[in-house]
PDB file of C-alpha atoms in Angstrom:
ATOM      1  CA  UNK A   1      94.775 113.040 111.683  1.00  0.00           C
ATOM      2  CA  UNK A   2      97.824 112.094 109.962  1.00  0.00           C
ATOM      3  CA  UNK A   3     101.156 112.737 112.045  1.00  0.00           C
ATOM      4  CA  UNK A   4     102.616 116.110 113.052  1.00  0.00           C
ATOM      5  CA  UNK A   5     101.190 117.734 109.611  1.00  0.00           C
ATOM      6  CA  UNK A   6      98.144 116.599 108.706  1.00  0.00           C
ATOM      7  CA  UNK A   7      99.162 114.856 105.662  1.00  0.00           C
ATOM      8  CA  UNK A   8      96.537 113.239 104.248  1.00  0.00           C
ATOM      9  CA  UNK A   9      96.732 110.133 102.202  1.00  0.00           C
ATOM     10  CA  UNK A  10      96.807 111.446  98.403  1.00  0.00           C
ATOM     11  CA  UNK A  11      99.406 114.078  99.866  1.00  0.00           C
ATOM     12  CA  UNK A  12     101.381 110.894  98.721  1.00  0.00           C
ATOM     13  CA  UNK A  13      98.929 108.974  96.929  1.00  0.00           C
ATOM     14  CA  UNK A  14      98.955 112.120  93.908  1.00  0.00           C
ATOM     15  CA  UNK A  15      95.996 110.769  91.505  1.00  0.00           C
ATOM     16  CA  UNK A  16      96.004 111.979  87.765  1.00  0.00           C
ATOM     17  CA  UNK A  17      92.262 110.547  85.874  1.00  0.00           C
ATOM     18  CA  UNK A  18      92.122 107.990  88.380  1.00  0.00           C
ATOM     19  CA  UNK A  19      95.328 106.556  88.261  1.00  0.00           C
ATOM     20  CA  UNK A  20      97.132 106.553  92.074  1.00  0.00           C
ATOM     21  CA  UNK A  21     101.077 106.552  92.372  1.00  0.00           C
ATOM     22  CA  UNK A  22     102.133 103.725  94.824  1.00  0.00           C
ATOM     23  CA  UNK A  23     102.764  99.831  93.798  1.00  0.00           C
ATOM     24  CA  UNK A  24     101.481  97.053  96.180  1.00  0.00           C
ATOM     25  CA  UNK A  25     103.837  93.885  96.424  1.00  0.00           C
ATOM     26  CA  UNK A  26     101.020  91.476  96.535  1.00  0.00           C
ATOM     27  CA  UNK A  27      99.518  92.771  92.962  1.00  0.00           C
ATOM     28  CA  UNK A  28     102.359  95.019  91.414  1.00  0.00           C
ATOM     29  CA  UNK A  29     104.611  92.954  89.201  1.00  0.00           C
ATOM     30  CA  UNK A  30     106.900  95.857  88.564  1.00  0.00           C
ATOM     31  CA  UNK A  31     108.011  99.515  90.369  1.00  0.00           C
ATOM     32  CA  UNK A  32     106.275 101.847  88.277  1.00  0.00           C
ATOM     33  CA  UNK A  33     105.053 104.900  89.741  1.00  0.00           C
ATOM     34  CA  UNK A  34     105.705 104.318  93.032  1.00  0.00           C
ATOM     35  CA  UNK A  35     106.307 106.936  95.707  1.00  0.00           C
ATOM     36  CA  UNK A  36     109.608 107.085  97.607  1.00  0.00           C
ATOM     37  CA  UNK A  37     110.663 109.103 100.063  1.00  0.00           C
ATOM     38  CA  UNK A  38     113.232 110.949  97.711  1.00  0.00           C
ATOM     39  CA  UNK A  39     110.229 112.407  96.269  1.00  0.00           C
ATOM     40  CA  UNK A  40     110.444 115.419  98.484  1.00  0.00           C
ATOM     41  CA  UNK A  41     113.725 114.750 100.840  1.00  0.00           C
ATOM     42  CA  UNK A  42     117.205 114.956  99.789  1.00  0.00           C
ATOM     43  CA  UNK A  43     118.448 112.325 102.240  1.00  0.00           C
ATOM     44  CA  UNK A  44     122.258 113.046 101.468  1.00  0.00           C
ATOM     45  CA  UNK A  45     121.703 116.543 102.553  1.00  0.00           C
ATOM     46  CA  UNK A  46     119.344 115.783 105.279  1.00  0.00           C
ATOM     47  CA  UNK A  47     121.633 114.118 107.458  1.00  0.00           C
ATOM     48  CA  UNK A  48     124.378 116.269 109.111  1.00  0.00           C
ATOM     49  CA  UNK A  49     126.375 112.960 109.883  1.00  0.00           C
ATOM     50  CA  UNK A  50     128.260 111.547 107.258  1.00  0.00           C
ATOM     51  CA  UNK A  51     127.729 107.801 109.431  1.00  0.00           C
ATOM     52  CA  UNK A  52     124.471 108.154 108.242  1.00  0.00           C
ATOM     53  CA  UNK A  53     124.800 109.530 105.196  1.00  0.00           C
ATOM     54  CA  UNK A  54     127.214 106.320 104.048  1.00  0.00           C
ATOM     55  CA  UNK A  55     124.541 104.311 105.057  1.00  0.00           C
ATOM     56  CA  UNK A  56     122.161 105.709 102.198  1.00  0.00           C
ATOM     57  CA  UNK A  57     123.473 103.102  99.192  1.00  0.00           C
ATOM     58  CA  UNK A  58     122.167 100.070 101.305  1.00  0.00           C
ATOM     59  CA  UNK A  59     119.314 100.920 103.925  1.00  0.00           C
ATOM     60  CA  UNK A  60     116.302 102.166 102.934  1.00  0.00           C
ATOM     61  CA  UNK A  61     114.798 104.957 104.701  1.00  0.00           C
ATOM     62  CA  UNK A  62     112.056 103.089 106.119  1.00  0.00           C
ATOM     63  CA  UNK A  63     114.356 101.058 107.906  1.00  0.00           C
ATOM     64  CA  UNK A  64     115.645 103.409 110.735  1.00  0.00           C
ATOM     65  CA  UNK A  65     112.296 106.058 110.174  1.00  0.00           C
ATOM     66  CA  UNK A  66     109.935 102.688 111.054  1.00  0.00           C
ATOM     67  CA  UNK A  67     111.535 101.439 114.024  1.00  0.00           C
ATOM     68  CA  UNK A  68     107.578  99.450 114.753  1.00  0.00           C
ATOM     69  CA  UNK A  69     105.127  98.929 112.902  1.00  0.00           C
ATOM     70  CA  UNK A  70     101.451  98.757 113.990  1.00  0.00           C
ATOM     71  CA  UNK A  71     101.715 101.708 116.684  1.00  0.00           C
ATOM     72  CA  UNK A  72      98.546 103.092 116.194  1.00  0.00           C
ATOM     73  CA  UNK A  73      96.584  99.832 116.213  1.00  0.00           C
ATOM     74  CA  UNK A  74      97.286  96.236 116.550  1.00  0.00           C
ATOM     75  CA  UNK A  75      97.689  94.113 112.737  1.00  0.00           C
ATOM     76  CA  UNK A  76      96.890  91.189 112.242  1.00  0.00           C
ATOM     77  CA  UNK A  77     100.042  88.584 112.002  1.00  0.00           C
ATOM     78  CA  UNK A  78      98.903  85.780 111.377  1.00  0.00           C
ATOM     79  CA  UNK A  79      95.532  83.890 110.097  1.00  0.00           C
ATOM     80  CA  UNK A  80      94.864  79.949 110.674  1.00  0.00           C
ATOM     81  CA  UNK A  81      92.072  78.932 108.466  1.00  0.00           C
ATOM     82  CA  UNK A  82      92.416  75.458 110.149  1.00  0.00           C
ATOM     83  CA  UNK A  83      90.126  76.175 113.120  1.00  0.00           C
ATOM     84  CA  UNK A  84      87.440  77.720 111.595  1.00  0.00           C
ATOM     85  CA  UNK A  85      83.889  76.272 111.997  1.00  0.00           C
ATOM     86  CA  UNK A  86      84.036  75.515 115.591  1.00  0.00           C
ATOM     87  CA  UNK A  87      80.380  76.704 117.000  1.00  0.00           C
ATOM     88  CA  UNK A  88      81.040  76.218 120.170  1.00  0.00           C
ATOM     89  CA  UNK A  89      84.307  78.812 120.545  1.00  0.00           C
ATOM     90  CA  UNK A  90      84.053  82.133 121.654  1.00  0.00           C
ATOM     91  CA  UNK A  91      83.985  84.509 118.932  1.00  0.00           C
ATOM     92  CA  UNK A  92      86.481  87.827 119.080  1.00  0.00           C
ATOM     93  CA  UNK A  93      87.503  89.874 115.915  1.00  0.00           C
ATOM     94  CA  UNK A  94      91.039  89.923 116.800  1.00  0.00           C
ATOM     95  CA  UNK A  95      91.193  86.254 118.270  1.00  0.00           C
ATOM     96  CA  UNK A  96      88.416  83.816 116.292  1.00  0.00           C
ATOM     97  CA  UNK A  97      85.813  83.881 114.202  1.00  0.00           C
ATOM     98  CA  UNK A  98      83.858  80.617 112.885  1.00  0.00           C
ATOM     99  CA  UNK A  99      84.354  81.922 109.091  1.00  0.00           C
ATOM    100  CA  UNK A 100      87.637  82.825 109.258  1.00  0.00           C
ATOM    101  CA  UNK A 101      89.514  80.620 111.984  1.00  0.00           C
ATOM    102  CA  UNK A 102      92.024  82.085 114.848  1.00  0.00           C
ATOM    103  CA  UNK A 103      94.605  85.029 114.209  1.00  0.00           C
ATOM    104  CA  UNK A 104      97.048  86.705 116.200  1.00  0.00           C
ATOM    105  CA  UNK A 105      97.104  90.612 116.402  1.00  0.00           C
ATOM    106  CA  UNK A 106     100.261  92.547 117.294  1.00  0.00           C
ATOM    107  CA  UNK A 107     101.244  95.642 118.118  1.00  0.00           C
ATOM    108  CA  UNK A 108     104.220  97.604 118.247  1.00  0.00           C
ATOM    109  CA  UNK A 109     106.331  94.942 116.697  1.00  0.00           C
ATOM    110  CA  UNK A 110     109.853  94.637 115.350  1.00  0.00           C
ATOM    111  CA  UNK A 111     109.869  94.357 111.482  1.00  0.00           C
ATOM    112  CA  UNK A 112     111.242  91.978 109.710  1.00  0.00           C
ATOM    113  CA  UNK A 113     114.056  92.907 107.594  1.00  0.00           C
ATOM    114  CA  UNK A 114     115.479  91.967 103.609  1.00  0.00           C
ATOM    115  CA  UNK A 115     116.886  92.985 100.319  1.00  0.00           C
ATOM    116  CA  UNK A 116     114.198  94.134  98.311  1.00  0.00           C
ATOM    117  CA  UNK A 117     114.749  96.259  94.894  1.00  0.00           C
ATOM    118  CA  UNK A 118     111.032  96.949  94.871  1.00  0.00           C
ATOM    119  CA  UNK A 119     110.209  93.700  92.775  1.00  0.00           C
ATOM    120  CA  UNK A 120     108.756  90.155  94.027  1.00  0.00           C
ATOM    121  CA  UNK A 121     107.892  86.428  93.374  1.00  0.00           C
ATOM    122  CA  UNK A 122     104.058  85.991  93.665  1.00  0.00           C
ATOM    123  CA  UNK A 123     102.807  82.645  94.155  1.00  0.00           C
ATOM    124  CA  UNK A 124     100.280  82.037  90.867  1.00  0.00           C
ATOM    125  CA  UNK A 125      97.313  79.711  91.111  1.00  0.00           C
ATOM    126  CA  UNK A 126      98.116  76.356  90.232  1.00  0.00           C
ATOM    127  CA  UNK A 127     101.952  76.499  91.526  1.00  0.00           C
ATOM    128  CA  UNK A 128     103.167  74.012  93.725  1.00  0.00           C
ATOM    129  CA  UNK A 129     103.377  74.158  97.543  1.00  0.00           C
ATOM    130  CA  UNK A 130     106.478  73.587  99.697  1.00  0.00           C
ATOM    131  CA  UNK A 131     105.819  70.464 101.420  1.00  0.00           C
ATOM    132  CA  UNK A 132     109.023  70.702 103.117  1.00  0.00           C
ATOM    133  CA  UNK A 133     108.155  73.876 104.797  1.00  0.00           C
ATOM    134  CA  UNK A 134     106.909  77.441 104.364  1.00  0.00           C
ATOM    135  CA  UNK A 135     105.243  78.027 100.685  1.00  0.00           C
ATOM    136  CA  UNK A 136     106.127  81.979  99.972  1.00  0.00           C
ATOM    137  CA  UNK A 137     103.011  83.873  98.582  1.00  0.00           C
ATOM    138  CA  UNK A 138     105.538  86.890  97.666  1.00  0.00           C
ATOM    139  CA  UNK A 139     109.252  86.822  97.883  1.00  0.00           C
ATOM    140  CA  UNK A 140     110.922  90.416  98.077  1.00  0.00           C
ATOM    141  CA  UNK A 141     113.096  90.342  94.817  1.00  0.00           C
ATOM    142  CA  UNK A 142     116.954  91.490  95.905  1.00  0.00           C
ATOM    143  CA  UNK A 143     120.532  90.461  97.638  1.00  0.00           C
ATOM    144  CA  UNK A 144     123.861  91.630  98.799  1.00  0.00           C
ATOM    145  CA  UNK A 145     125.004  91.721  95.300  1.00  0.00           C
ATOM    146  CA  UNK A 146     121.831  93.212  93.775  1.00  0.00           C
ATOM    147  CA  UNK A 147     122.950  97.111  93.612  1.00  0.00           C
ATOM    148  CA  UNK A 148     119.019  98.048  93.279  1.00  0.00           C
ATOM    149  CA  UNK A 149     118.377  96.500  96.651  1.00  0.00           C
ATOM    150  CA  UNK A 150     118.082  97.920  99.682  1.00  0.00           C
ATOM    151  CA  UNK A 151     117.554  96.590 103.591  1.00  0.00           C
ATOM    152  CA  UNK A 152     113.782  97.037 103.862  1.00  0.00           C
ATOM    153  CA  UNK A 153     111.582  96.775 106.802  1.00  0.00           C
ATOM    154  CA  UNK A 154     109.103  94.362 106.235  1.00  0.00           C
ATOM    155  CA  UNK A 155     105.428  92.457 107.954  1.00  0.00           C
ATOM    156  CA  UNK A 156     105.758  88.961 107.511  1.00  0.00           C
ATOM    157  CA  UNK A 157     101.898  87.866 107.740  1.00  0.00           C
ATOM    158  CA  UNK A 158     101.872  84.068 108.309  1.00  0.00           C
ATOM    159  CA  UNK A 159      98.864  81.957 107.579  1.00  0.00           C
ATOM    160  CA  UNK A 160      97.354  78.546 107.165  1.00  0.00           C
ATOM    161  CA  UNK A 161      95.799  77.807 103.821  1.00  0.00           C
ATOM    162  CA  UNK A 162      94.321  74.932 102.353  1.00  0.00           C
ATOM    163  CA  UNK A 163      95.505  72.762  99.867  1.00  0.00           C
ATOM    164  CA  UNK A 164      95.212  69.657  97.811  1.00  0.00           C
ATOM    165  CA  UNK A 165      97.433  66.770  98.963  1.00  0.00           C
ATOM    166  CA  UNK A 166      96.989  65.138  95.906  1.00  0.00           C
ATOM    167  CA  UNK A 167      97.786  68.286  93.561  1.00  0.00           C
ATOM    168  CA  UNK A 168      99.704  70.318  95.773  1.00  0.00           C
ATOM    169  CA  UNK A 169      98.745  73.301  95.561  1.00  0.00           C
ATOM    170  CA  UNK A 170      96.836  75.905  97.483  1.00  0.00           C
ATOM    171  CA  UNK A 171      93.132  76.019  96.904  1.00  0.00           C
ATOM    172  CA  UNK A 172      91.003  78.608  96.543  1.00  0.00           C
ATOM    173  CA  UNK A 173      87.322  77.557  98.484  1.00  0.00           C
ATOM    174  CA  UNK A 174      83.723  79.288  97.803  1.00  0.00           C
ATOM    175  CA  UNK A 175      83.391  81.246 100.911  1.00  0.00           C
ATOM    176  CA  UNK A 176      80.068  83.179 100.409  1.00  0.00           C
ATOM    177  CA  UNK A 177      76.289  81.820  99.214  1.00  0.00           C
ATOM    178  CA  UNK A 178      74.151  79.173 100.296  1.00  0.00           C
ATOM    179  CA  UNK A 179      76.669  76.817  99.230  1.00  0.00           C
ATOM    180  CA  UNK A 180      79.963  78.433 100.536  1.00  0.00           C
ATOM    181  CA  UNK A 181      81.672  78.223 103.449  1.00  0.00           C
ATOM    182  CA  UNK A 182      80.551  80.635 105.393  1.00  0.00           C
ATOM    183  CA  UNK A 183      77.265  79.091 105.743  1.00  0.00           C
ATOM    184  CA  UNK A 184      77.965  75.393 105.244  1.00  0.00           C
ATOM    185  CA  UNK A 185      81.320  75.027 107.135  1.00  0.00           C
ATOM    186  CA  UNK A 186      81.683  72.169 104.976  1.00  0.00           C
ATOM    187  CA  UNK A 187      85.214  72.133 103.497  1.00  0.00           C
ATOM    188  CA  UNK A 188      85.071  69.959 100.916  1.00  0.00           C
ATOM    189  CA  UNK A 189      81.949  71.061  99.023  1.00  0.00           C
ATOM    190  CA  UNK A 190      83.463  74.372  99.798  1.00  0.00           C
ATOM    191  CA  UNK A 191      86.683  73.731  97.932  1.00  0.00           C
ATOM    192  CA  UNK A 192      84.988  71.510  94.924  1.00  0.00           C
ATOM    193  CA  UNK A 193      83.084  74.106  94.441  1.00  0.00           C
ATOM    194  CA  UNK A 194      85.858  76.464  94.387  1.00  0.00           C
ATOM    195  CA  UNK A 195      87.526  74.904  92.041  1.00  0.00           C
ATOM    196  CA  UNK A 196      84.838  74.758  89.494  1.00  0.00           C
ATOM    197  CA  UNK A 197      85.321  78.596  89.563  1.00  0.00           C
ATOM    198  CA  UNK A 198      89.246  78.721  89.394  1.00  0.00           C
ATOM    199  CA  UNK A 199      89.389  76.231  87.169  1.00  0.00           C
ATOM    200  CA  UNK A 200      91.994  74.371  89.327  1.00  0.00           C
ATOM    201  CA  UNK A 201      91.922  70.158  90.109  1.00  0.00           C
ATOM    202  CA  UNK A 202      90.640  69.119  93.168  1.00  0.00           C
ATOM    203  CA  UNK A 203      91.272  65.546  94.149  1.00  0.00           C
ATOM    204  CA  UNK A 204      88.460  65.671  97.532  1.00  0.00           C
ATOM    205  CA  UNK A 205      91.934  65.555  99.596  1.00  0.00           C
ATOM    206  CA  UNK A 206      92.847  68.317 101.145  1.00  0.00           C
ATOM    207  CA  UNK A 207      95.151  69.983 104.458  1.00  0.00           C
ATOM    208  CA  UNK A 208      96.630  72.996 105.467  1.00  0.00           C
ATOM    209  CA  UNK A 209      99.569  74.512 104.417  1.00  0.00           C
ATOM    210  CA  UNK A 210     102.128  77.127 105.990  1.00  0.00           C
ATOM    211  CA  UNK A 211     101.940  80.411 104.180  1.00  0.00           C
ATOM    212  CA  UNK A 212     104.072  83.649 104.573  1.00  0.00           C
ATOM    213  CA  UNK A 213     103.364  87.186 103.071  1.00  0.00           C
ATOM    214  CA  UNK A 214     105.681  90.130 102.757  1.00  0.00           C
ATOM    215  CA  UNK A 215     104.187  93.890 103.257  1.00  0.00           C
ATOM    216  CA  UNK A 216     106.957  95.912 103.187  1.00  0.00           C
ATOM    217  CA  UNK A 217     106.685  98.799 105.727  1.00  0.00           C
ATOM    218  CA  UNK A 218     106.207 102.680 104.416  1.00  0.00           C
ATOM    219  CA  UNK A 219     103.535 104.050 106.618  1.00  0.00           C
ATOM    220  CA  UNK A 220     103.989 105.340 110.066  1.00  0.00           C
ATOM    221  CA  UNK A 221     107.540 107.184 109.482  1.00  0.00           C
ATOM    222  CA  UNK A 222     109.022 108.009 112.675  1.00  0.00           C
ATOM    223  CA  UNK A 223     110.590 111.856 112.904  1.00  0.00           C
ATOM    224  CA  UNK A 224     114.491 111.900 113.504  1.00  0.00           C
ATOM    225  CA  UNK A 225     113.840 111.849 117.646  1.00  0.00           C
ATOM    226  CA  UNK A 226     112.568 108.358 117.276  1.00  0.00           C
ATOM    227  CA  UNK A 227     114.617 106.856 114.456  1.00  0.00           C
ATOM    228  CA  UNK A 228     116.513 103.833 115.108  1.00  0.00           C
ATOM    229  CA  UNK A 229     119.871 104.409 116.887  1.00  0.00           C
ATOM    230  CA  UNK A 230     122.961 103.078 115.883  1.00  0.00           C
ATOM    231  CA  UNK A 231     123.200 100.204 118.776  1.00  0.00           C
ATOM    232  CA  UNK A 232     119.577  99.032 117.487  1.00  0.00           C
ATOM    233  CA  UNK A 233     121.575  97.056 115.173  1.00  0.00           C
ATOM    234  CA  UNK A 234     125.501  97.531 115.167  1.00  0.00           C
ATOM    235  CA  UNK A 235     125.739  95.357 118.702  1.00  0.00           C
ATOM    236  CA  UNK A 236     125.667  91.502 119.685  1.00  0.00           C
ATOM    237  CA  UNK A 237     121.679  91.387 120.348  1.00  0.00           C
ATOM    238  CA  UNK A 238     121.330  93.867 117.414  1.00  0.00           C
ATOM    239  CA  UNK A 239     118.054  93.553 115.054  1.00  0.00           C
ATOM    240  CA  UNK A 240     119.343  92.813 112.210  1.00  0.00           C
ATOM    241  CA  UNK A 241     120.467  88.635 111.249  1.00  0.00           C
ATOM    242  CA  UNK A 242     123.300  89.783 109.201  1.00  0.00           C
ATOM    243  CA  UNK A 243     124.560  85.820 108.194  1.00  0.00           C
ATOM    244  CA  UNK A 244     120.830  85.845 106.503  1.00  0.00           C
ATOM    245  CA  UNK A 245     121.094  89.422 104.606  1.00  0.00           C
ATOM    246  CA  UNK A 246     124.544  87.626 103.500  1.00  0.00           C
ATOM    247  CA  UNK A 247     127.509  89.439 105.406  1.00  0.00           C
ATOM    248  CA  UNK A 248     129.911  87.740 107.117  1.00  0.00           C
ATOM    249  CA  UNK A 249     129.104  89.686 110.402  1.00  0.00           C
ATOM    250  CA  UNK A 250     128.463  93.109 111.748  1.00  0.00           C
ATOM    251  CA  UNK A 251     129.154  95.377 108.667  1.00  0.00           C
ATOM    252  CA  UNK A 252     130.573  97.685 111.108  1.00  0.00           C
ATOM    253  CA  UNK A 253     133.407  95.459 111.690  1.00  0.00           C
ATOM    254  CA  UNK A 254     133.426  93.743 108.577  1.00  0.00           C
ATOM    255  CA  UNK A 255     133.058  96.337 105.537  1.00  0.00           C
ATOM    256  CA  UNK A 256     130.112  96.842 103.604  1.00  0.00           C
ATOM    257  CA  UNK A 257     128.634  94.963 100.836  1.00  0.00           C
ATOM    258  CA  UNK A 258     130.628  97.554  98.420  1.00  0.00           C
ATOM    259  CA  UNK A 259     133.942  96.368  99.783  1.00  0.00           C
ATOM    260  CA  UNK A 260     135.947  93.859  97.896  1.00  0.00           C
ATOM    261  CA  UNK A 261     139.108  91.788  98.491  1.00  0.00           C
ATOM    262  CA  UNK A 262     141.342  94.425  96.560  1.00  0.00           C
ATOM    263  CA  UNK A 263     140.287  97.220  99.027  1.00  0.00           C
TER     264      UNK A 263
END
């Protein structure tokens, strides 16, 4: 069951010899053939209010039509590799397993929101980690100024990964076999052995590093009756940061990003 029609997923998804429309950030390195909403609504004459319809240069539909993500079932947030290996924890699919380490599941939760123009950053084997804080393993590609952009909903999965202190960079360990991970719990013949694979140094000294993810959010549209309202973002405890999308406050107050000094 797929929402109040029964759409089913290649209602979107239209396949042609195999090929599917639709781009994933964490692969796609460009926006070919992806689906948009525009491919069957005509927002500009789907709203009646023209408060809205101004709105249309700058927010992506996703935005007030995804007010939560994960309302069917809980998603997983965030995935600490650090922890794993402990036999003596209890073991829960959406709390710990020995493989894997501890996550936390959420549901119902508030996106996270950014310019995106459909494009991203990927982090590449072999680059560098951010030793002074978070190392981004995709970067939504877009700003204020970028006129391709949009305010997009987004998932921000956060992780711990490991990585060479010597190198610095992330490492990529042999999970599976009688020499992986999975059945050794032995990190370090675990990532040596990785890296024989990959190709990538290893010095024997490793850690764990702060990762974040984006997955921008496109499933689960919300009909008009449960859309975002204006005061879910145009008040003081509103949900949108607008110093970080890079106004100078409350667009409502201050102009949008299509205003300039002459006007």
């Amino acid at each position: 069951h797929m929402g109040r029609f029964d759409f089913t997923c290649t209602d979107w998804h239209q396949t042609d010899d195999h090929s599917i429309m639709g781009r994933s950030i964490s692969v796609s390195v460009d926006a070919a053939n992806q689906v948009s909403c525009n491919d069957c609504h005509q927002p500009d004459l789907t709203h009646d209010d023209q408060r809205i319809t101004d709105h249309l240069d700058t927010v992506a539909c996703q935005t007030c039509h995804i007010p939560e993500g994960a309302l069917r079932d809980p998603t997983k947030m965030d995935w600490d590799w650090s922890t794993s290996g402990d036999p003596d924890r209890e073991e829960d699919p959406h709390e710990y397993l020995r493989i894997k380490g501890s996550f936390i599941y959420e549901s119902a939760f508030i996106p996270s929101y950014a310019w995106y123009n459909g494009t991203a950053t990927h982090y590449i084997l072999g680059d560098p980690v951010n030793t002074d804080g978070v190392t981004q393993i995709n970067d939504p590609i877009g700003d204020i100024t970028d006129t391709n952009a949009m305010i997009w909903p987004f998932k921000i999965h956060t992780a711990n990964q490991p990585y060479d202190t010597q190198y610095n960079i992330l490492l990529i360990p042999q999970t599976v076999g009688e020499d992986g991970y999975w059945t050794t719990f032995d990190w370090d013949s675990a990532l040596a052995n990785g890296s024989q694979v990959t190709g990538l140094p290893y010095s024997g000294n490793y850690d764990f590093a702060e990762t974040e993810m984006y997955w921008p959010q496109t499933h689960m549209v919300q009909p008009a009756e449960s859309a975002l309202q204006c005061t879910a973002c145009h008040t003081e405890t509103g949900r949108m940061d607008w110093a970080a999308l890079g106004y100078p406050g409350d667009p409502m107050q201050w102009g949008g990003r299509t205003v300039t000094e002459e006007d």
